[in-house]
Each structure stands twice: as C-alpha cells, then as structure tokens.
C-alpha cells in the first residue's frame, strides 16, 4: 500500500473541513471496500479521514411534528444494525432483506450504510491494475477491459462504450425501490438532499465518476419516506452461490394493493446497470392492474425489452424477467417455497 | 472398525486440535525468527514475450528497501532442479501472465509491497497462446509415455454398430487449489546451511528440489513444515517462491519471509487444467457395455507438461471388451498445471459417470442397476485381481441409506412448489498405494510413567495425520494415547513419503506400526526371556527396567503388492433442489459410501470424505477460474470471484464406510481417503440436476444461467 496520512475526526465540520479542496483525501468508514482497493493499488489516496467516530449511527423515526413520515438511517451505522433494527424490520423489511443478501456477517458488521452506497464496482478489470480500465485510469483512457472481455457479470442497461460495469450494492437496490433520499454535507454550503434515483449515475463518457456526490461531500443520513409496502415486498437475489456472492440479477419488489388491484408498484433491479435500475416501465404497466402472474410477466417483458446484453451476459435478460415475476409473486403471496 | 481395547478405529478428536483453535500451532510464517526482512514478488503483466527493460531505481530508493532481485542480478539457479513451473528469475523470457519477474526485500511488508509497484517494466510482446477453445484443435500427443493411446479391442468399430450409445463432450474448467494458507516461507541461512520454514506436502521432496535448484547439497537444506493450512496438491511439488525466499535471504544476508497474496496464488503454484473430455459409450439392449472411449484434450505449459489422467476411472470401472483411452495436449501460455485433489479422477469421473447416467436413461434402466451389470471381477486394464473392491456394496448400501427408491425414473416428476427435486448417483475410485517411509520410535520411562515419541518427515495437511499416527503407536506399544508425542514435518527426521496421492495414511501408519513392532521385538530379544503371551513394549520397559529405548525402521510396501490392483471405491448420492425460475441449485442431501480399507479414525476420515465432497459440489456448481482469452490473465483472482461453496451451499452431509479387511494392499489394510472423496461427486450432482430438470449440463460449473 502507498504511504498515506491518517487523521481522525469527531464532528461533521472537522470531517468536511479536512477534505475540503483535497482531491486525494478520502473518508474512511468501515474500510471494507476502500482498504481492499488500496491494497490492490486501485485507490491511491494520500490522506484518510477516519469518520467512524462521528455521531451519525442512529436509526430514528422522522416526524413532521405530529406524524411519523419516515425514517432516518445514520450514514455511519453498521449494515448489520440497520438490517436488524426493529423499525426497519417492521416497516421496511425489503431493506433488511437486501442488506442481509449482501456480503457476509463479518463484513456487514464492519460495513457502514453510507459506505455501502459508495462501494465501487466489482468489475475484475477494475480491480486488476495490470488491466485496461477507463474507470480506474480516466486520464489515460486506456480502454475498457470488459467491453469485449469477460463480461458475464456486467450491465445490460445504460452502459456506454467507455464502461459496462454494474453497481454491486444490494442495499442500494432496495433503497431505490423505497424512494430513499441521501442527505449530504460539505465544508461550504448548506445541507444537500439527493434522491437515490439521482445519486448513482450512468457511465456515459465519465465512467470514473460513480455518483453525483461532489468532491468533499459527506453522507450524513439516508431517509426513507413512509409507505404501505411492508406487507407485500420481497428482495430476490440470484447468484452463483447461495451466499457471499454478488448478484447476477437482483430484484427489489414492493406492491401496495387495494383488494387484488395494484395501487402502487416499486421494482428495482440490481446487477444490471451502473446504478440501481428502477423498472419504471414495469411499474407503470402494473399500476391499476390485477396482481396476477400474467400481468407480472407482461410488465417484466416490457421492462426487459430495452435490455442490451453484451457477449457473455445475454442470459440476464431471461433471468431478469423470471426473477421479476418471481419476486413479485413472493411479494404478493409471501410464499417463498 | 474398532477392535477390542484399541484406540485405532475410534473417533478420537485431533490431538493438535486445541493448539490450532487457540492459534498456538506454528505454521511456516509463524516461526519467531529474529531480524526478519520481508519479500514481495512482482509479476509480469503480459503472457508471452521478453522483458526489454527493467527500471528498479525508484524501488531501490524507496524507504526500507534492502534489495530488488530480478533476472538481471539473481544468483544462478538450476532451472531443472525439481522446482515446478519455472519463474526462477533466470531469464527475461515471459511464458505466462503473472510469471514472477522479481522480488523486493524490505524492512517491512508494506514497504516491500509498495516498492514492488514502483518497478517499471517494458516488454517485447509476442502473441500469447491462451485461447483454449481455438487452440484445442491443434492438440498434440503428450510426451508422457503413460498418456499414450491405450486400446483394448476396437472401441470405434463397436461404437459404430451399437444400438444404444452416448457420445458427448464434457467440459471442466480451470480450478485453483486455494488452500486457506497461501504458500509461504521463511528462509534463514546459517553459514552454508539454510533452514526453510515452508508449507510442504512432500518434506523430503521440497528439500531435494530446493537443494538442487540452489546448487547445494541436500544435507545443507532443512525443511520445517509441521502444520499445513491445506494444500490439495499445490504444495506437493514446490514452486519458485520456496527457493526465491532462500535467494533473497542470501542476498540481504538476513532471514526473509515471503508469503503469497491470494491474488498471486492464481499464477504461482499450479492449477487444475481445463479439460474437454469426449466420452463414447455403447451398450446392448440389456445393458451390457460393449465399448468405452474416453478422449481427453487439455492444456499444459509452454515448456513443461503435466496432464491430468482423466481416463483413469474409465480404465478400471467397468467390464467392457472394447476400450480406448487417449490424451491430447495444447501447450499454452499459462502456469504449469499440477496435481489437484483427485487428479484426473475427479474430472474424469464427471465425464464417465455422466455418460453412464445418460446411457442408463436411454436404456430406461436404473443407473445403479446399469452399473451393477457391468461390474468387473478383475481389473479390466491389466487382468490383475482386485485387492478388494466395494463398488457393489457402496451402491447397494448407499441406495438403502439414501432412499433411492423414492427417485423418479423420469426427470421433472418431482416438483415441490417453486422447486424441482432430483436424485443422482455416481461412482468413483482412487488408487491405494503404500510408499516407502521410515519412522523412529523412542520410549522413555520415569518410574512407571512411560512416554513415546514418534518421528518421521511426514506431512500433516490438516487432515489428522498426527492423530492417526498417535493412535497407531498407542495400540502397537500398549500405551494410552496421551502418552504419545508425534513429530512430523522436518527433513531432519527419518525420511517419509509425501502426503500426496492418498498414500500418506498407509505409508506412515505402516511405518509407525512396523517401528513399534520392531521396538517390541528388540526389547523381547534384549530381555532374553520367553513369553507365552506377547508383552507390550510398555510392559517390557517396566519389567526389564529400561529407561530409554529407540528404534527405527525403513518400511516398504509388501513385496507382492503389485500382483493386485488396489483401489478405494465409492458411490455418491446427491439430492438437489433446483429453483425453476432462477436456475439456482442447492444440494440438499449428499451421501458418500466409501470402501477404503481400514479406517484408522472415523472422525477424521469423515472430515476427509465430506471435505472432498464439498469440493466436488463446488466443482459441480460454483468453482471456475476464468482466463481472458485475449491476454491470458485470470479474471477470478479473489474469493469474491472464485466461488468456493459457502456454508449455505452445503446441505446434510453423510459419510458411510464399508468395512473391509484388505491385507493384500498393505499390512494394515489402510487404503487412503484423501482423494476418493471428491471422485464421482460432480457427476452425482449433475445427474441429480438432470433428474430434477431434464437438462443435461456437460460444461461445469452448473451456474444458474445454464439451467434457464
Ligand atoms: C468479499 C466482499 C463481498 C461483498 N459482497 C457484497 C454483496 O453481496 N452485496 C453488497 O451490497 N455489498 C457487498 N460487499 C460490499 C460491502 O457492502 C461494502 O464494502 C461496504 O458496504 C462498504 O462500507 P464501508 O463502510 O466499509 O465503506 P468504506 O470501504 O469505508 O468506504 C467506501 C467508500 O465510501 C466512502 N465513504 C464512506 N462513508 C462515507 C460517508 N459517510 N460520506 C462520504 N463518503 C463515504 C469512502 O471514502 C470510500 O470511498 C462485499 C464486500 C466484500 C469485501
Ligand atoms: S467495465 Fe468499467 S470498470 Fe470494468 S473495465 Fe470497463 S471501464 Fe473499467
């Protein structure tokens, strides 16, 4: 690992001040992604600001004075604590399921909620400094190793010639379905609120930029609005082994019903794009319809019609359809077997 | 399996278990050697060509750096001294991606790793040979005489005329051993002598290879390797990292530690090669095999050859008048393949036993019945009698224990909710050999308290070798288990076979047993008395008032061992549950029934078998090392990408041993269980997947996409 400076901070303003104007400084949260990348020489920060002592770990209800209107999840809380929190288990079981579908128990004990959103792609060419990767070496534009390489794990939506990577987070997929917003602070300027849908970006011509977070910004919390999905939601993750593997496809599905008629539907896909992929087309087709397998199928097919698979991942189109139908079925019936 | 009053055959826990779980067992790099420096290897980023220039200046100037060693300044080594896979820094030539091209030695590990990245390398590239799919068309006959075409009768003609036949190609990918303990070494020179603390499956082999390569005498090299954190074949032959540590220590004139990273493991210490196996089977209408052809195409390194014997199971498993076993190889710019658990048999049985399942289905015959119909009475490859063969019992007892009668003959007939359930069976075998090994046994008496010390340069891969040898000695000497100390893994001890090829248990246990018997004989002779009942060594120490006594044997396999064909056999039963929508497969139940001679310790034996089974399930469902066919690099470089099965992938595991008394194979009748546990497993799972879904997957691993 390259030598770096290490600073510990204990409040938000010293955190944001310590990185202001320093493009080569990084916050260190759980370190489960950043340190791995530093050991592999992919990330080369000159300074690490340890933010684990910031008082940003709570999970608490949000109110507008009188009524509960949602929940706030501290950016530095651990993934394990979020997944097991009674408020989340009760009101946002989809989020708990998604978190628990990711990584391993040990990693979730270290990983923070903010860090999870900012984890970088698992594209093997990105991880191997001997390989060409536009995301890792933006200035030199060496090319994308995966575009015509081993791209079985890569994107079928929204990719560019510059980069075909997918975002690896499970948690973010559930957050996308649940209309989360991200609260951020910086040294200059007021608090900023970014909708999760706008938080991660597509690679386009700048694959080195994963998100719309600006340099120096600190995530303080993730907020979820109140919803009526708790009864009927499900996170399905399809992967090459039963646990501790990234998604081939994942689906966060949530339904609000009136009788058997769909009032609202939320579907987000993981493992298909550079960001959690909201299946807006499918959602729109479902609203107002009966919750039936045939309608689920029609919606899934419509969504997947726009997919553009690469050489080795055409299977994701069919798998994506089937997984959406299955996830919606389980959300509807609660029957996983 | 247990004899009266004997500790052998009882399920005692590992005698080194407490040491291991409390972290007190010192593995190679745990030795508290003083004044140590750290070495980190750096590797080529092309697969074929030559190094044009190397700029080591910035690395040399980096803080803490003691030396940068490359082909330009490395001491001269003997490249054919027995180190596998080359990469000894003797020339600028690059033969595979990730070949070692140098190492940095520094005061700390971090300094060394950082400096290694500062070395600038320019290459003259040539076109690498790395695309197996393309190159397999130009495969050639191997140099190895054992891999020459083996024909009996005329398989091709018999196939042509057959009414029932299967001809299919089965593919298995590159796999890596990935023991949890990466290969690691400490080298410490004392004058002309070097001590190498190093994880070695063949202690004396490592000593010989290191000495020859370093151009010094074997007696100047000592290998210390008491505990091994897994090896699976990758620590059998020794690789460049062992001698390069010694070279580094010499250059900086200090002890040096070198441990590979997980990412470096993919191109430093061998691999299981990718195979295309074409299996053709023909049978009569009533299920008698008439022809078996097993034609393997595989790859080897550019300069050196290693070919997994994929046709071995096909040679001996079934009675068949016409047989053809062939091998073809393609030299490629990849690291040399090597022995990998159940070499050839685990991959070969996938092809053979899948084809048997396919043909049974075609014949509308139960796959167990089909196998029983073709059971050979002698080894069909050489006509020798079996020392013993348990395939029939394994199949029959297994079928009973597993509830085989619940299996539906037709696929897709057992659906439960979102899942299809299937059952599969497959057989396996692995040769049983005893190899020459020496052992020393020493007794010491203090009053009536007698302790024994058993010593040999054997290797314990973590499988329980210390324990079974203590059990063997306890019974042979008449002492309680806790009075026995076992010392292994040091080349200063009497030389022993390697823990490879499933020869460890039989070679070591027979040697230790012989040494104990000899020691008792000598004490009896020394006493000058006649005994009606043979006393134990422990009794003699007391009655003859002996304080210390020691003896040593050089044990050899029985003289007539090669009159017999000696193998362990098994039958594997898998139940799988396949998610209809997503294609995800779970092995919900697995049973291995094994006949492996005398089982010295049912607990460690069960662990060995289910350990092999788990890897076999990994082979079937998850494990694959992927090479980029353009550049020859591995894209699966961590446990995040190389999927060994996780806990959740493994359902209920059961191991049953068939009782056997096979004294024809060796005096104790111990046949070895290290490898047989993985043989036949992948086929059992693939056959169960077919039974569940009606899909025959012939290309491992069976990932969800292959079942859509
Ligand atoms: C083997 C393995 C398997 C995994 N499998 C999965 C999986 O299946 N699914 C899944 O979703 N994840 C998986 N993960 C990823 C894991 O979830 C992430 O590594 C983890 O969530 C990152 O959190 P962290 O706190 O450790 O982040 P860090 O590594 O500390 O930081 C990551 C990045 O976020 C930045 N950062 C952190 N906190 C803040 C903040 N508050 N404000 C601004 N910037 C911040 C850091 O500067 C850094 O750039 C896996 C990880 C490993 C190692
Ligand atoms: S897909 Fe993106 S991350 Fe992967 S190699 Fe291409 S540019 Fe790099």
Coordinates of C-alpha atoms in Angstrom, one line a residue, chain B residues 337-629:
Chain B
X337 CA -1.0 -27.4 -14.3
X338 CA -0.4 -29.7 -11.4
X339 CA -1.8 -32.4 -9.1
X340 CA -5.1 -31.2 -7.8
X341 CA -7.2 -33.2 -5.4
X342 CA -8.2 -36.4 -7.2
X343 CA -6.1 -35.5 -10.2
X344 CA -7.8 -36.8 -13.4
X345 CA -10.2 -39.0 -11.4
X346 CA -12.4 -36.2 -10.1
X347 CA -12.7 -34.6 -13.5
X348 CA -12.6 -37.9 -15.5
X349 CA -15.4 -39.4 -13.3
X350 CA -17.5 -36.4 -14.1
X351 CA -17.4 -37.3 -17.8
X352 CA -17.6 -41.1 -17.4
X353 CA -20.3 -41.1 -14.8
X354 CA -22.4 -38.5 -16.6
X355 CA -22.2 -40.6 -19.7
X356 CA -23.2 -43.7 -17.8
X357 CA -26.2 -41.8 -16.5
X358 CA -27.1 -40.7 -20.0
X359 CA -26.9 -44.2 -21.3
X360 CA -28.9 -45.7 -18.4
X361 CA -31.6 -43.2 -19.2
X362 CA -31.5 -44.1 -22.9
X363 CA -31.8 -47.8 -21.9
X364 CA -34.6 -47.0 -19.5
X365 CA -32.6 -48.7 -16.8
X366 CA -32.0 -47.7 -13.2
X367 CA -28.5 -46.2 -13.2
X368 CA -27.5 -48.3 -10.2
X369 CA -28.7 -51.5 -11.9
X370 CA -26.8 -50.5 -15.1
X371 CA -23.6 -50.1 -13.1
X372 CA -24.1 -53.4 -11.3
X373 CA -24.5 -55.2 -14.7
X374 CA -21.1 -54.0 -15.7
X375 CA -19.1 -54.8 -12.6
X376 CA -15.8 -56.3 -13.5
X377 CA -14.4 -59.2 -11.5
X378 CA -10.8 -58.3 -12.2
X379 CA -9.1 -55.0 -13.2
X380 CA -10.1 -54.8 -16.9
X381 CA -7.0 -52.8 -17.7
X382 CA -4.4 -55.3 -16.7
X383 CA -6.3 -58.5 -15.7
X384 CA -5.0 -58.4 -12.1
X385 CA -7.3 -59.4 -9.2
X386 CA -8.6 -56.7 -7.0
X387 CA -7.0 -56.5 -3.6
X388 CA -10.7 -55.7 -2.8
X389 CA -13.4 -53.8 -4.5
X390 CA -16.5 -52.4 -2.8
X391 CA -18.4 -50.7 -5.7
X392 CA -21.4 -53.1 -5.3
X393 CA -21.7 -52.7 -1.6
X394 CA -21.3 -48.9 -1.9
X395 CA -24.1 -48.8 -4.4
X396 CA -26.4 -51.1 -2.6
X397 CA -25.9 -49.9 0.9
X398 CA -26.0 -46.3 -0.3
X399 CA -29.2 -46.8 -2.2
X400 CA -30.8 -48.1 1.0
X401 CA -29.5 -45.4 3.3
X402 CA -30.3 -42.6 0.8
X403 CA -33.9 -43.8 0.0
X404 CA -33.0 -44.2 -3.7
X405 CA -36.4 -46.0 -4.2
X406 CA -38.0 -42.5 -3.9
X407 CA -36.3 -41.4 -7.1
X408 CA -38.4 -40.9 -10.1
X409 CA -37.0 -42.5 -13.2
X410 CA -38.2 -39.7 -15.5
X411 CA -37.0 -36.1 -15.0
X412 CA -39.3 -33.3 -13.9
X413 CA -41.6 -35.6 -12.0
X414 CA -40.8 -34.3 -8.5
X415 CA -41.9 -30.7 -8.1
X416 CA -42.4 -29.1 -4.8
X417 CA -43.7 -25.5 -5.1
X418 CA -41.1 -23.5 -6.9
X419 CA -38.5 -26.2 -6.9
X420 CA -37.7 -29.4 -8.8
X421 CA -36.1 -32.2 -6.8
X422 CA -33.8 -34.7 -8.3
X423 CA -31.6 -37.6 -7.3
X424 CA -28.3 -38.6 -8.8
X425 CA -25.7 -41.3 -8.3
X426 CA -22.1 -41.7 -9.5
X427 CA -19.2 -44.0 -8.6
X428 CA -15.6 -43.2 -8.0
X429 CA -12.3 -44.8 -7.4
X430 CA -8.8 -43.8 -6.4
X431 CA -5.6 -46.0 -6.3
X432 CA -4.3 -47.2 -3.0
X433 CA -0.6 -47.4 -2.6
X434 CA 1.9 -47.6 0.2
X435 CA 5.2 -45.8 -0.4
X436 CA 8.5 -46.3 1.4
X437 CA 8.7 -44.4 4.6
X438 CA 10.9 -44.5 7.6
X439 CA 9.9 -43.9 11.2
X440 CA 11.7 -43.6 14.5
X441 CA 10.0 -44.5 17.8
X442 CA 11.6 -43.7 21.2
X443 CA 10.3 -44.8 24.6
X444 CA 11.2 -43.1 27.8
X445 CA 10.4 -44.3 31.3
X446 CA 10.3 -42.3 34.5
X447 CA 9.3 -44.7 37.3
X448 CA 6.2 -46.3 35.9
X449 CA 5.3 -43.4 33.6
X450 CA 6.2 -44.3 30.0
X451 CA 6.0 -41.9 27.1
X452 CA 6.7 -42.5 23.5
X453 CA 7.8 -40.2 20.7
X454 CA 7.1 -41.0 17.1
X455 CA 9.1 -39.2 14.5
X456 CA 9.2 -39.1 10.7
X457 CA 9.4 -36.5 8.0
X458 CA 5.7 -37.0 7.1
X459 CA 3.3 -34.1 6.3
X460 CA 0.0 -33.4 8.0
X461 CA -2.1 -31.3 5.7
X462 CA -4.5 -30.5 8.5
X463 CA -6.2 -33.9 7.9
X464 CA -5.3 -35.5 11.2
X465 CA -2.1 -37.4 10.4
X466 CA -0.6 -36.6 13.8
X467 CA -3.7 -38.1 15.4
X468 CA -3.9 -41.4 13.5
X469 CA -0.2 -42.0 14.0
X470 CA -0.5 -41.5 17.7
X471 CA -3.4 -43.9 17.7
X472 CA -1.4 -46.5 15.7
X473 CA 1.6 -46.1 18.1
X474 CA -0.6 -46.2 21.2
X475 CA -2.0 -49.6 20.2
X476 CA 1.2 -51.1 18.9
X477 CA 3.1 -50.1 22.1
X478 CA 0.4 -50.7 24.7
X479 CA 0.3 -47.1 25.8
X480 CA -2.5 -44.6 26.3
X481 CA -2.9 -42.1 23.5
X482 CA -2.0 -39.1 25.7
X483 CA 1.5 -40.6 26.3
X484 CA 2.4 -40.4 22.6
X485 CA 4.1 -37.4 21.0
X486 CA 4.1 -37.3 17.3
X487 CA 6.7 -35.1 15.5
X488 CA 6.3 -34.6 11.7
X489 CA 7.3 -32.2 9.0
X490 CA 11.0 -31.8 9.5
X491 CA 13.6 -33.1 7.0
X492 CA 16.0 -33.8 9.8
X493 CA 13.6 -36.7 10.8
X494 CA 13.6 -40.1 9.2
X495 CA 12.5 -39.6 5.5
X496 CA 9.0 -40.3 4.6
X497 CA 6.7 -40.3 1.6
X498 CA 4.7 -37.2 0.8
X499 CA 1.1 -36.6 1.8
X500 CA 0.1 -36.9 -1.9
X501 CA -1.8 -39.3 -4.0
X502 CA -3.6 -40.7 -0.9
X503 CA -0.5 -42.6 0.2
X504 CA 0.0 -40.7 3.5
X505 CA -2.1 -42.8 5.9
X506 CA -1.0 -46.2 4.6
X507 CA 2.7 -45.3 4.2
X508 CA 3.0 -43.6 7.6
X509 CA 0.8 -45.8 9.6
X510 CA 2.5 -49.0 8.3
X511 CA 5.9 -47.4 9.0
X512 CA 5.0 -46.4 12.6
X513 CA 3.3 -49.7 13.2
X514 CA 6.4 -51.6 11.9
X515 CA 8.7 -49.4 14.1
X516 CA 6.6 -50.2 17.2
X517 CA 6.6 -53.9 16.4
X518 CA 10.3 -53.9 15.8
X519 CA 10.9 -52.0 19.0
X520 CA 8.9 -54.6 21.0
X521 CA 10.7 -57.4 19.3
X522 CA 14.0 -55.9 20.2
X523 CA 13.0 -55.4 23.8
X524 CA 11.9 -59.1 24.0
X525 CA 15.2 -60.2 22.5
X526 CA 17.1 -58.0 24.9
X527 CA 15.2 -59.5 27.9
X528 CA 16.4 -63.0 26.9
X529 CA 13.1 -64.4 28.1
X530 CA 10.4 -66.5 26.6
X531 CA 6.8 -65.2 26.8
X532 CA 3.6 -67.1 26.4
X533 CA 1.6 -64.0 25.8
X534 CA 3.5 -61.4 23.9
X535 CA 4.1 -58.4 26.2
X536 CA 3.7 -54.9 25.1
X537 CA 6.6 -52.5 24.7
X538 CA 5.2 -50.6 27.7
X539 CA 5.2 -53.7 29.9
X540 CA 8.7 -54.6 28.8
X541 CA 10.1 -51.1 29.7
X542 CA 8.9 -51.7 33.2
X543 CA 9.7 -55.5 33.6
X544 CA 13.1 -55.1 32.0
X545 CA 13.8 -51.9 33.8
X546 CA 14.7 -49.9 30.6
X547 CA 14.8 -46.1 30.9
X548 CA 15.2 -45.2 27.2
X549 CA 14.9 -47.2 24.1
X550 CA 14.7 -46.2 20.5
X551 CA 14.5 -47.9 17.1
X552 CA 13.9 -47.0 13.5
X553 CA 12.5 -48.9 10.5
X554 CA 12.6 -48.2 6.8
X555 CA 9.2 -49.6 5.9
X556 CA 8.4 -50.8 2.4
X557 CA 5.2 -51.9 0.7
X558 CA 4.5 -55.6 0.7
X559 CA 6.7 -57.4 -1.9
X560 CA 3.6 -58.8 -3.7
X561 CA 1.6 -55.6 -3.6
X562 CA 1.8 -55.2 -7.4
X563 CA 0.2 -58.5 -8.1
X564 CA -3.0 -56.9 -7.1
X565 CA -5.0 -53.9 -8.4
X566 CA -5.5 -51.8 -5.2
X567 CA -8.0 -49.0 -5.1
X568 CA -10.5 -47.3 -2.9
X569 CA -14.0 -47.2 -4.2
X570 CA -17.1 -45.1 -3.5
X571 CA -20.7 -44.4 -4.6
X572 CA -22.0 -40.9 -4.3
X573 CA -25.7 -40.0 -3.9
X574 CA -27.0 -36.4 -4.3
X575 CA -30.3 -34.8 -3.8
X576 CA -30.7 -31.4 -5.4
X577 CA -33.4 -28.8 -5.4
X578 CA -33.5 -26.5 -8.4
X579 CA -35.3 -23.2 -8.4
X580 CA -37.5 -23.4 -11.5
X581 CA -37.4 -19.7 -12.2
X582 CA -33.8 -18.8 -11.4
X583 CA -31.9 -22.0 -12.0
X584 CA -30.2 -21.8 -8.6
X585 CA -29.2 -25.3 -7.4
X586 CA -28.9 -26.5 -3.8
X587 CA -27.6 -29.8 -2.8
X588 CA -30.0 -30.6 0.0
X589 CA -28.5 -34.0 0.8
X590 CA -25.3 -35.8 0.0
X591 CA -24.2 -39.3 0.9
X592 CA -20.8 -40.8 0.1
X593 CA -20.4 -44.5 0.7
X594 CA -16.7 -45.4 0.7
X595 CA -14.7 -48.6 0.9
X596 CA -11.2 -47.5 1.7
X597 CA -9.8 -50.4 3.8
X598 CA -9.2 -50.0 7.4
X599 CA -10.5 -46.7 8.8
X600 CA -8.0 -45.6 11.5
X601 CA -10.2 -42.8 12.8
X602 CA -13.8 -42.5 11.7
X603 CA -14.0 -38.8 12.8
X604 CA -11.0 -37.5 10.8
X605 CA -11.9 -39.9 8.0
X606 CA -15.4 -38.5 7.8
X607 CA -14.0 -35.0 7.7
X608 CA -11.7 -36.0 4.8
X609 CA -14.6 -37.5 2.9
X610 CA -17.1 -34.7 3.4
X611 CA -14.3 -32.2 2.7
X612 CA -13.7 -33.9 -0.7
X613 CA -17.5 -34.0 -1.2
X614 CA -17.7 -30.3 -0.6
X615 CA -15.1 -29.5 -3.1
X616 CA -16.9 -31.9 -5.5
X617 CA -20.0 -29.9 -5.0
X618 CA -18.0 -26.8 -5.7
X619 CA -16.7 -28.4 -8.8
X620 CA -20.2 -29.2 -9.9
X621 CA -21.9 -25.9 -9.1
X622 CA -19.6 -23.0 -8.4
X623 CA -15.9 -23.2 -9.0
X624 CA -14.3 -21.8 -12.1
X625 CA -11.1 -19.9 -12.9
X626 CA -11.7 -17.8 -15.9
X627 CA -8.9 -16.8 -18.3
X628 CA -9.3 -13.8 -20.6
X629 CA -8.8 -15.4 -24.0

